[in-house]
mmCIF file of C-alpha atoms in Angstrom:
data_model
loop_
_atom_site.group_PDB
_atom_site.id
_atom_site.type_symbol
_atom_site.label_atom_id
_atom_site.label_comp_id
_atom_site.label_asym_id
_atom_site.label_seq_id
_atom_site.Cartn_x
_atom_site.Cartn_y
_atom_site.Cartn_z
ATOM 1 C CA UNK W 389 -45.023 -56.790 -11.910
ATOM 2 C CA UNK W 390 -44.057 -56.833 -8.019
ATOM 3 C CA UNK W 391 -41.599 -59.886 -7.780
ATOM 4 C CA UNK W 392 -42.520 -59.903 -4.131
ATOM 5 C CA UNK W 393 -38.642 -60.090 -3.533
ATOM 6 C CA UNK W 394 -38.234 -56.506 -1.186
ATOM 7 C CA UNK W 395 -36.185 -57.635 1.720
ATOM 8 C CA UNK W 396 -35.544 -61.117 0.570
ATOM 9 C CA UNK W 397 -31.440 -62.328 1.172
ATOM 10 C CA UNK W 398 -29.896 -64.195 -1.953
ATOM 11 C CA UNK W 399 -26.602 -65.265 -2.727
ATOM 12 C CA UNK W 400 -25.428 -64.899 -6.208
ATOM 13 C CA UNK W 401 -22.241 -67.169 -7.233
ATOM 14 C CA UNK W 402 -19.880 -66.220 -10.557
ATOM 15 C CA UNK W 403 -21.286 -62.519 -9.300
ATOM 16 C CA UNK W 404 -18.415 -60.335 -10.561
ATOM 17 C CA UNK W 405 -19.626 -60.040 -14.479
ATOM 18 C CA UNK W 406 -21.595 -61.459 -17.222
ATOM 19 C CA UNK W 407 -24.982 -63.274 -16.062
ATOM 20 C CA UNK W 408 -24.172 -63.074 -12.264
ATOM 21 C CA UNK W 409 -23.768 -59.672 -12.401
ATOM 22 C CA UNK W 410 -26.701 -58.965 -14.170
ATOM 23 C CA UNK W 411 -29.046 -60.923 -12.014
ATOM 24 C CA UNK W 412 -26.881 -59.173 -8.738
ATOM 25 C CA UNK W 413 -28.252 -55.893 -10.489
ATOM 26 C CA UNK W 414 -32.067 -57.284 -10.817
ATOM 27 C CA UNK W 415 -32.546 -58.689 -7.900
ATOM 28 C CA UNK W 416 -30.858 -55.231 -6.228
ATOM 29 C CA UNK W 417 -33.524 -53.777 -8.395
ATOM 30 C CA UNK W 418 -36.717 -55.725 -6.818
ATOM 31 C CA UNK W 419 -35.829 -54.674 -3.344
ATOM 32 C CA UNK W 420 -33.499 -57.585 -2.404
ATOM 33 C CA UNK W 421 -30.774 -57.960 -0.111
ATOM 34 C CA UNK W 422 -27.892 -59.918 -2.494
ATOM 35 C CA UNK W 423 -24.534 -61.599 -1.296
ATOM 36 C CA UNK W 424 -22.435 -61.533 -3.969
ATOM 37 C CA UNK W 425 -19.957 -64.160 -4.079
ATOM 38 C CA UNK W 426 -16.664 -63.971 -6.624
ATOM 39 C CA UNK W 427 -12.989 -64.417 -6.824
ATOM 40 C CA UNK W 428 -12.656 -60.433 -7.446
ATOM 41 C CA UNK W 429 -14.804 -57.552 -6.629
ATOM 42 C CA UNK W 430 -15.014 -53.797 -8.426
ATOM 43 C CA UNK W 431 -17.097 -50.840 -7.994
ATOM 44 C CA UNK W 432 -20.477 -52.691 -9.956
ATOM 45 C CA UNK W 433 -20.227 -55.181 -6.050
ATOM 46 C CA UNK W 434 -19.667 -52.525 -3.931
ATOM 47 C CA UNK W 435 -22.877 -51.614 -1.889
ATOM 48 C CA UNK W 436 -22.222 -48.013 -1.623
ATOM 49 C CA UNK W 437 -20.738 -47.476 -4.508
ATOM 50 C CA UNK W 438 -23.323 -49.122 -6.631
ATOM 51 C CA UNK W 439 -26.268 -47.347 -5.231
ATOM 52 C CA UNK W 440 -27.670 -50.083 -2.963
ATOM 53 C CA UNK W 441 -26.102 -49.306 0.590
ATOM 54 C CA UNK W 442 -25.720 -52.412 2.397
ATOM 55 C CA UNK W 443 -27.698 -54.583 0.608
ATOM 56 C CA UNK W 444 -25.018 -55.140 -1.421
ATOM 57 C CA UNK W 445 -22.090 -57.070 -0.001
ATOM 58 C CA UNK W 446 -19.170 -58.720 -1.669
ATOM 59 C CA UNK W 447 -18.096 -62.171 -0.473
ATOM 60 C CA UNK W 448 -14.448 -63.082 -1.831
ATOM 61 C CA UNK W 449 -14.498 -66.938 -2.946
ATOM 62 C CA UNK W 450 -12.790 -69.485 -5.075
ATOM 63 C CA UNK W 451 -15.830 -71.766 -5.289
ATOM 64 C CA UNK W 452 -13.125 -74.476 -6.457
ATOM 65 C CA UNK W 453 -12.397 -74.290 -2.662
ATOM 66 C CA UNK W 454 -14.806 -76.852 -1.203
ATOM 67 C CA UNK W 455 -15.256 -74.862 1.883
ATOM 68 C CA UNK W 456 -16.091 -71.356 0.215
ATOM 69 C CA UNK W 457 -19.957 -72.376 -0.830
ATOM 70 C CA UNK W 458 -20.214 -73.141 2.683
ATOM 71 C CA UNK W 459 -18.336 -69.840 4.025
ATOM 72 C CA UNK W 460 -20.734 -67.953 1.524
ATOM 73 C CA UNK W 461 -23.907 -68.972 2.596
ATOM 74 C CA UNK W 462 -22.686 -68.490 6.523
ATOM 75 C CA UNK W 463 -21.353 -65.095 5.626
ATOM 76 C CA UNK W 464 -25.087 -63.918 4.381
ATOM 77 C CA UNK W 465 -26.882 -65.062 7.510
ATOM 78 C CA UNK W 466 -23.871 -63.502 9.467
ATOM 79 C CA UNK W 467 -25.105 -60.406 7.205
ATOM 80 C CA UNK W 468 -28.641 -60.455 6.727
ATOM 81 C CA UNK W 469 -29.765 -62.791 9.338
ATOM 82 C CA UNK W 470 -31.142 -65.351 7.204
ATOM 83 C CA UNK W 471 -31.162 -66.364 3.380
ATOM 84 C CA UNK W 472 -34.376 -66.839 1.056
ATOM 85 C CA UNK W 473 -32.520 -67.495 -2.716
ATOM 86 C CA UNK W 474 -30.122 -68.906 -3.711
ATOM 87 C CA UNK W 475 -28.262 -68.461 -7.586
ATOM 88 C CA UNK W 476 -25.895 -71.073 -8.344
ATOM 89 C CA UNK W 477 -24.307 -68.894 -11.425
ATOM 90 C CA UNK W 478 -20.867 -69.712 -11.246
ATOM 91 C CA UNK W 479 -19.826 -72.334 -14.205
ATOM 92 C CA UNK W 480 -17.899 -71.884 -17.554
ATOM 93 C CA UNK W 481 -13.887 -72.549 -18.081
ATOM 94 C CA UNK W 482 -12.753 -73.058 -14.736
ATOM 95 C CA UNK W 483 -9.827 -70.696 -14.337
ATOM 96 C CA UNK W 484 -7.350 -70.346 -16.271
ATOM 97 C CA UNK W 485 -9.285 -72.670 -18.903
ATOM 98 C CA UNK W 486 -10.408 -71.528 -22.316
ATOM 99 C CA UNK W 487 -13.358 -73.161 -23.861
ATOM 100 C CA UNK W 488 -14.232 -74.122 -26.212
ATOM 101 C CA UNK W 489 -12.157 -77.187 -26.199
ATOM 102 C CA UNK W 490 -12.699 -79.897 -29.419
ATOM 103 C CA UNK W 491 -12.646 -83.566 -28.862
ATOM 104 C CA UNK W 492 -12.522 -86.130 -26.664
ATOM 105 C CA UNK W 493 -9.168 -87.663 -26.659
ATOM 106 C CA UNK W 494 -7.568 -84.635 -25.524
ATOM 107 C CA UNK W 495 -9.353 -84.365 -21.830
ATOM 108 C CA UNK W 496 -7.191 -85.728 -19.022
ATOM 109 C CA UNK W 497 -8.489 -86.788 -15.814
ATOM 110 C CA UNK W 498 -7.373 -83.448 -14.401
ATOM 111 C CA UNK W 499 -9.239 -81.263 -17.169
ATOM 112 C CA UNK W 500 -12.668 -83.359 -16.035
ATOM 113 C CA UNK W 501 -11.849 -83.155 -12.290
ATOM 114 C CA UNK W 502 -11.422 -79.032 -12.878
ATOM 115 C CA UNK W 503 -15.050 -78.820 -14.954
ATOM 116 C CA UNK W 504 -16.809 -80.773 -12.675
ATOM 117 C CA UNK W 505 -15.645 -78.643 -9.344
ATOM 118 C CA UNK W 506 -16.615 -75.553 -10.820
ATOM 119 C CA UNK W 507 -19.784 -76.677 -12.831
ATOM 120 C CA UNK W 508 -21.137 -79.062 -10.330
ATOM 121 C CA UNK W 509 -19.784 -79.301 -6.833
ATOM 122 C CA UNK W 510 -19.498 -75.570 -6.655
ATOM 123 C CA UNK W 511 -23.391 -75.948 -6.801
ATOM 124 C CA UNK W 512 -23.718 -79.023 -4.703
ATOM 125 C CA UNK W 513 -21.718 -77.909 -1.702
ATOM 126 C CA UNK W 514 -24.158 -74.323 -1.774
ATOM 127 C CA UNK W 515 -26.884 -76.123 -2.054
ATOM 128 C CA UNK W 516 -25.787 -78.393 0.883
ATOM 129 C CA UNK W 517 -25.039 -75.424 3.403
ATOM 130 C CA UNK W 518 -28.665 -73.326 1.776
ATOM 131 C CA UNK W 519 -30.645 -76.157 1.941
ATOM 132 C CA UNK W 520 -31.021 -76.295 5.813
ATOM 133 C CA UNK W 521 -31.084 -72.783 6.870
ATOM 134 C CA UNK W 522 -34.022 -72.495 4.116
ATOM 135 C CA UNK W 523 -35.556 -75.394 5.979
ATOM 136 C CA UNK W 524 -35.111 -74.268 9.565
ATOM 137 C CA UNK W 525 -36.864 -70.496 7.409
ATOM 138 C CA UNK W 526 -39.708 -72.358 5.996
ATOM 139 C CA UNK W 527 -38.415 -72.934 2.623
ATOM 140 C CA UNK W 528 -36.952 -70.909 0.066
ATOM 141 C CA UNK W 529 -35.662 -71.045 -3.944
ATOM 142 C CA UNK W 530 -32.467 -72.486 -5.589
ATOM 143 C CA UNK W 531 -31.873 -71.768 -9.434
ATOM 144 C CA UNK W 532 -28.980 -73.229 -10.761
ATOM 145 C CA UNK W 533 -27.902 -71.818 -14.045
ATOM 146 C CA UNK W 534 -27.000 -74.704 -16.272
ATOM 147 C CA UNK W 535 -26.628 -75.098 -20.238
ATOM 148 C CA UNK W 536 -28.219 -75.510 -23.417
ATOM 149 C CA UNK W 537 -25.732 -77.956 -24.397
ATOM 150 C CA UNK W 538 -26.736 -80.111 -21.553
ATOM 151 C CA UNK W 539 -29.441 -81.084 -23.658
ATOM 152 C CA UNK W 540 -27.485 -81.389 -26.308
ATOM 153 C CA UNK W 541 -24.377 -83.981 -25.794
ATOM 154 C CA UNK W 542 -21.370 -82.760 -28.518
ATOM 155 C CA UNK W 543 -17.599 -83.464 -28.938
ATOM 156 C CA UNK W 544 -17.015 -79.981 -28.559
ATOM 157 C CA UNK W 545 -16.746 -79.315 -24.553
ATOM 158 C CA UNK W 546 -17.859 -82.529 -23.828
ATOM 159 C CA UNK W 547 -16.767 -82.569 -19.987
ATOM 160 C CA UNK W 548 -18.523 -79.295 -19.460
ATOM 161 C CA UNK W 549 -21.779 -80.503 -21.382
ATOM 162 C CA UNK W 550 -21.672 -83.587 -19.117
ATOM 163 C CA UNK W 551 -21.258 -81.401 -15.771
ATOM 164 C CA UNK W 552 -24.374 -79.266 -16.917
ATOM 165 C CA UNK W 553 -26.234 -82.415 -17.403
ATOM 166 C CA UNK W 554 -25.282 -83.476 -14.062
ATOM 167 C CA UNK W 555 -26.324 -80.452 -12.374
ATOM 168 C CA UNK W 556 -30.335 -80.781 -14.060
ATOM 169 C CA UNK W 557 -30.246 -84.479 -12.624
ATOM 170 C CA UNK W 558 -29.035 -83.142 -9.140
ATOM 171 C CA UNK W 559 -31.367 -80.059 -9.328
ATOM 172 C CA UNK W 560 -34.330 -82.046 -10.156
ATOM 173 C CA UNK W 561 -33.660 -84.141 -7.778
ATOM 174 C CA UNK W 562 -33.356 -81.847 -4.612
ATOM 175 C CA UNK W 563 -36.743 -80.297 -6.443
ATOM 176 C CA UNK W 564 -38.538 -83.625 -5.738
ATOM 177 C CA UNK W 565 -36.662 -84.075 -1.998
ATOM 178 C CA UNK W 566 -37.444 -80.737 -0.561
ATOM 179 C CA UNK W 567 -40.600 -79.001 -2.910
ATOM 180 C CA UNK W 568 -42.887 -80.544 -0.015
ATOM 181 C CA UNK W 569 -41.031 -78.684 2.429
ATOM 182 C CA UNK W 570 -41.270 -75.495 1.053
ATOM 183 C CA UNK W 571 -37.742 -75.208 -0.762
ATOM 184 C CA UNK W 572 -38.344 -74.481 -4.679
ATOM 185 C CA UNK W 573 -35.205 -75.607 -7.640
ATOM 186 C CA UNK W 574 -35.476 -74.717 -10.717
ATOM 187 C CA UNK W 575 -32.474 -74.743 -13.360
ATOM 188 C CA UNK W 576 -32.286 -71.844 -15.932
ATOM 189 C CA UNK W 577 -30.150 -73.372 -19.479
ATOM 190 C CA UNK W 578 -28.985 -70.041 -21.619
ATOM 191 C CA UNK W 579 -27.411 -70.765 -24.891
ATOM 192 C CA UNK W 580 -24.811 -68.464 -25.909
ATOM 193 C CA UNK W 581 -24.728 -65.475 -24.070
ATOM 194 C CA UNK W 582 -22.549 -62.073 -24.637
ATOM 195 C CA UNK W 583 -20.551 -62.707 -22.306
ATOM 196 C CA UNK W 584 -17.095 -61.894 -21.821
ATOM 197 C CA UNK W 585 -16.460 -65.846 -21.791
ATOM 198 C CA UNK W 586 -17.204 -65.052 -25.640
ATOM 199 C CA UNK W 587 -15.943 -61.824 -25.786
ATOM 200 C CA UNK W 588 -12.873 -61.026 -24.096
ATOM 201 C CA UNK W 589 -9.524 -61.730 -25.710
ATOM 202 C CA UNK W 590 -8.166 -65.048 -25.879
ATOM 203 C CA UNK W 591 -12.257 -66.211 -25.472
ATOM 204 C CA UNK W 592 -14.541 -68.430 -27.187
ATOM 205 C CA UNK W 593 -14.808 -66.083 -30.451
ATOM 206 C CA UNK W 594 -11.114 -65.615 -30.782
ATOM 207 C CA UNK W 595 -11.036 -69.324 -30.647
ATOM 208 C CA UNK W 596 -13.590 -70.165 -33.272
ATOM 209 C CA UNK W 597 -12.179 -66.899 -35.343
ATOM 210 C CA UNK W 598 -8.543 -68.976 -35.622
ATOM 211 C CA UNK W 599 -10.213 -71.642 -36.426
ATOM 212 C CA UNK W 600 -12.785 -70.648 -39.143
ATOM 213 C CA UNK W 601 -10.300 -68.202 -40.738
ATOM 214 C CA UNK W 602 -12.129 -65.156 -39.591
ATOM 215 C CA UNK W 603 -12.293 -62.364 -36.804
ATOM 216 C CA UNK W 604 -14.049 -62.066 -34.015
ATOM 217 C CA UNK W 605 -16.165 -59.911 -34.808
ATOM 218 C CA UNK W 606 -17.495 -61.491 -37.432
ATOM 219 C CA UNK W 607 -18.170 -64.786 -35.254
ATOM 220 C CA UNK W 608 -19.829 -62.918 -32.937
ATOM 221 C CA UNK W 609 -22.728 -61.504 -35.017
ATOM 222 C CA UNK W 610 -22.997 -64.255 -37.994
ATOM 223 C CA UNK W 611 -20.915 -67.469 -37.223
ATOM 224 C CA UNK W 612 -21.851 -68.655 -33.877
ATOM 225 C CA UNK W 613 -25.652 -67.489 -34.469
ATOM 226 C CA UNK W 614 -25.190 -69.825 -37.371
ATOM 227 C CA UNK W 615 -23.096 -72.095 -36.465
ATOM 228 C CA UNK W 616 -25.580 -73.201 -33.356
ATOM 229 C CA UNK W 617 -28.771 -72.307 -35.816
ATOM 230 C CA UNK W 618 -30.042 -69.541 -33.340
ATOM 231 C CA UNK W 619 -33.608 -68.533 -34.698
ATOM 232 C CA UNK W 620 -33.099 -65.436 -33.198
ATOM 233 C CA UNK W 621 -29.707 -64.719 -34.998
ATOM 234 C CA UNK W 622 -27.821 -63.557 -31.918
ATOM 235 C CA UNK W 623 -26.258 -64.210 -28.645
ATOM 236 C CA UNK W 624 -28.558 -63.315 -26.037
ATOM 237 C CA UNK W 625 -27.889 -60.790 -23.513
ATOM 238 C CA UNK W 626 -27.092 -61.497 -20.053
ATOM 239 C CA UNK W 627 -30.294 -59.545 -18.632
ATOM 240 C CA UNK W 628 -32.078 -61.690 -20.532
ATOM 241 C CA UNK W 629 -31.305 -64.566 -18.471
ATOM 242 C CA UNK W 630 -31.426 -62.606 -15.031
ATOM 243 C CA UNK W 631 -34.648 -61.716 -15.728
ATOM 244 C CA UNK W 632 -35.995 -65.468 -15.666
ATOM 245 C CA UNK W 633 -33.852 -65.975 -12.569
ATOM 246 C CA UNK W 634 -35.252 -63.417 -10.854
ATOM 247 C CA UNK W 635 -38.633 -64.512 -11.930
ATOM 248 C CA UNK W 636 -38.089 -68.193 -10.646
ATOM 249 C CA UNK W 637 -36.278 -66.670 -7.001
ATOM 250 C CA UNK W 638 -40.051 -64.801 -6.703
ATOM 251 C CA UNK W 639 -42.184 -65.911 -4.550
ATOM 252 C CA UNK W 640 -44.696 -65.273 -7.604
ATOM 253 C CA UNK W 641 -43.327 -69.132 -9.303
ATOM 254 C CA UNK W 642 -44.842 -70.934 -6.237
ATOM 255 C CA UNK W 643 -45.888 -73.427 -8.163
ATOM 256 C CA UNK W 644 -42.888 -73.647 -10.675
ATOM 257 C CA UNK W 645 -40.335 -76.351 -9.098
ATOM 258 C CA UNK W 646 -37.975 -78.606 -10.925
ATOM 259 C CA UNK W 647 -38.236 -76.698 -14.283
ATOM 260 C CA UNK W 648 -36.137 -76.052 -16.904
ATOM 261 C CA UNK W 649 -35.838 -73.137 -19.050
ATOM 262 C CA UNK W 650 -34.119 -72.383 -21.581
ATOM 263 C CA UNK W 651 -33.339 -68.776 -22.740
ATOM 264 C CA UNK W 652 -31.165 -69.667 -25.552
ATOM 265 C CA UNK W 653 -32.087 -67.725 -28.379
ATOM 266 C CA UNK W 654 -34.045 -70.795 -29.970
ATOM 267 C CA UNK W 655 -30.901 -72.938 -29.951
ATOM 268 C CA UNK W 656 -32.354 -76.040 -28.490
ATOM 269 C CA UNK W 657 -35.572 -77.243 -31.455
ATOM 270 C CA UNK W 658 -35.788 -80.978 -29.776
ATOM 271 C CA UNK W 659 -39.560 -81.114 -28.208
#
């Protein structure tokens, strides 16, 4: 299926791995033209280097910064002379934070302040400086990648649950605001991914591993999936989330605006 995307400028936040860099890849795919905004680059960002000339270019950002959404969005029209999509990916521990985190006692004002920048302002300030150059365009599409646990209010990682929750009450929001002129958002909420958020050392399956007397292996492929009842008995893969993002950027969900999906590997059962 033609996603209708050939020529069409995005900018991809949290681009560098994982999810972002999967739906980077996709939408490079479809014909687009991506800005690709992370703390660090590598070869997989660099235009040339990946295959896709210059439709690929790397924008260097701390979206903890409140003015990088805003230089990131400027530096793609400086680019490509306009911007169509936007993917609000970046979220998880902010840095130098591992999650998960258990209880509620624990969190200091400082640990909520930190979740919330990167999990929700990061997305509000991009969606602030998208917003009218999408307008001034004719409209455009915004899909902010959220959470499954948003849905799903826990002890464990309670301050991120709450900023994902946040972010589907601002995204449907601006959905309502701005679908009559033309501007489409939509929220995508993966469950556990294979990320390296679970995967690398020190992650989220080293930390359940200590906990549960196991490895990480082992929590990988059988104790999360069961832990967080996944009918599919895995962590999905991060293309398996680009590909709904991409489809939700397309021109072809012109009539899909202030959705939520989730692509969680059956995690959320509540109707």
């Amino acid at each position: 299926m033609d996603l209708q995307l050939k020529d069409r400028v995005a900018v991809v936040t949290g681009a560098s791995k994982g999810i972002g860099l999967a739906v980077v890849r996709t939408l490079l795919d479809e014909g687009a033209r991506v800005l690709a905004v992370s703390r660090s680059s590598g070869p997989e960002l660099d235009g040339p280097a990946a295959g896709a000339g210059d439709r690929l270019v790397h924008a260097a950002e701390d979206l903890t910064d409140p003015l990088a959404p805003a230089r990131a969005v400027a530096r793609a029209i400086e680019v490509f002379g306009g911007l169509d999509v936007l993917v609000n990916n970046a979220g998880g521990p902010p840095p130098g934070v591992t999650l998960p985190r258990f209880g509620f006692l624990p969190l200091e004002d400082v640990d909520w302040a930190a979740m919330f920048e990167f999990n929700l302002f990061s997305s509000i300030r991009a969606a602030r400086a998208a917003i009218p150059p999408m307008l001034a365009a004719g409209g455009g599409a915004i899909v902010n990648v959220s959470s499954g646990n948003a849905h799903r209010p826990m002890p464990m990682n309670v301050d991120y649950n709450a900023a994902k929750s946040a972010l589907n009450s601002v995204s449907k929001a601006l959905a309502e605001e701005f679908g009559p002129q033309g501007i489409r958002v939509n929220t995508v909420s993966p469950g556990p991914v294979r990320t390296a958020w679970w995967t690398e050392e020190g992650g989220a399956a080293d930390v359940l591993a200590e906990r549960s007397g196991t490895d990480r292996d082992t929590v990988l492929n059988e104790g999360a999936p069961q832990m967080m009842a996944l009918t599919t008995g895995r962590l999905a893969d991060p293309q398996e989330i680009a590909d709904v993002v991409a489809l939700l950027a397309s021109p072809r969900s012109a009539s899909t605006n202030g959705a939520d999906f989730a692509v969680d590997s059956g995690f959320l059962k509540e109707i």
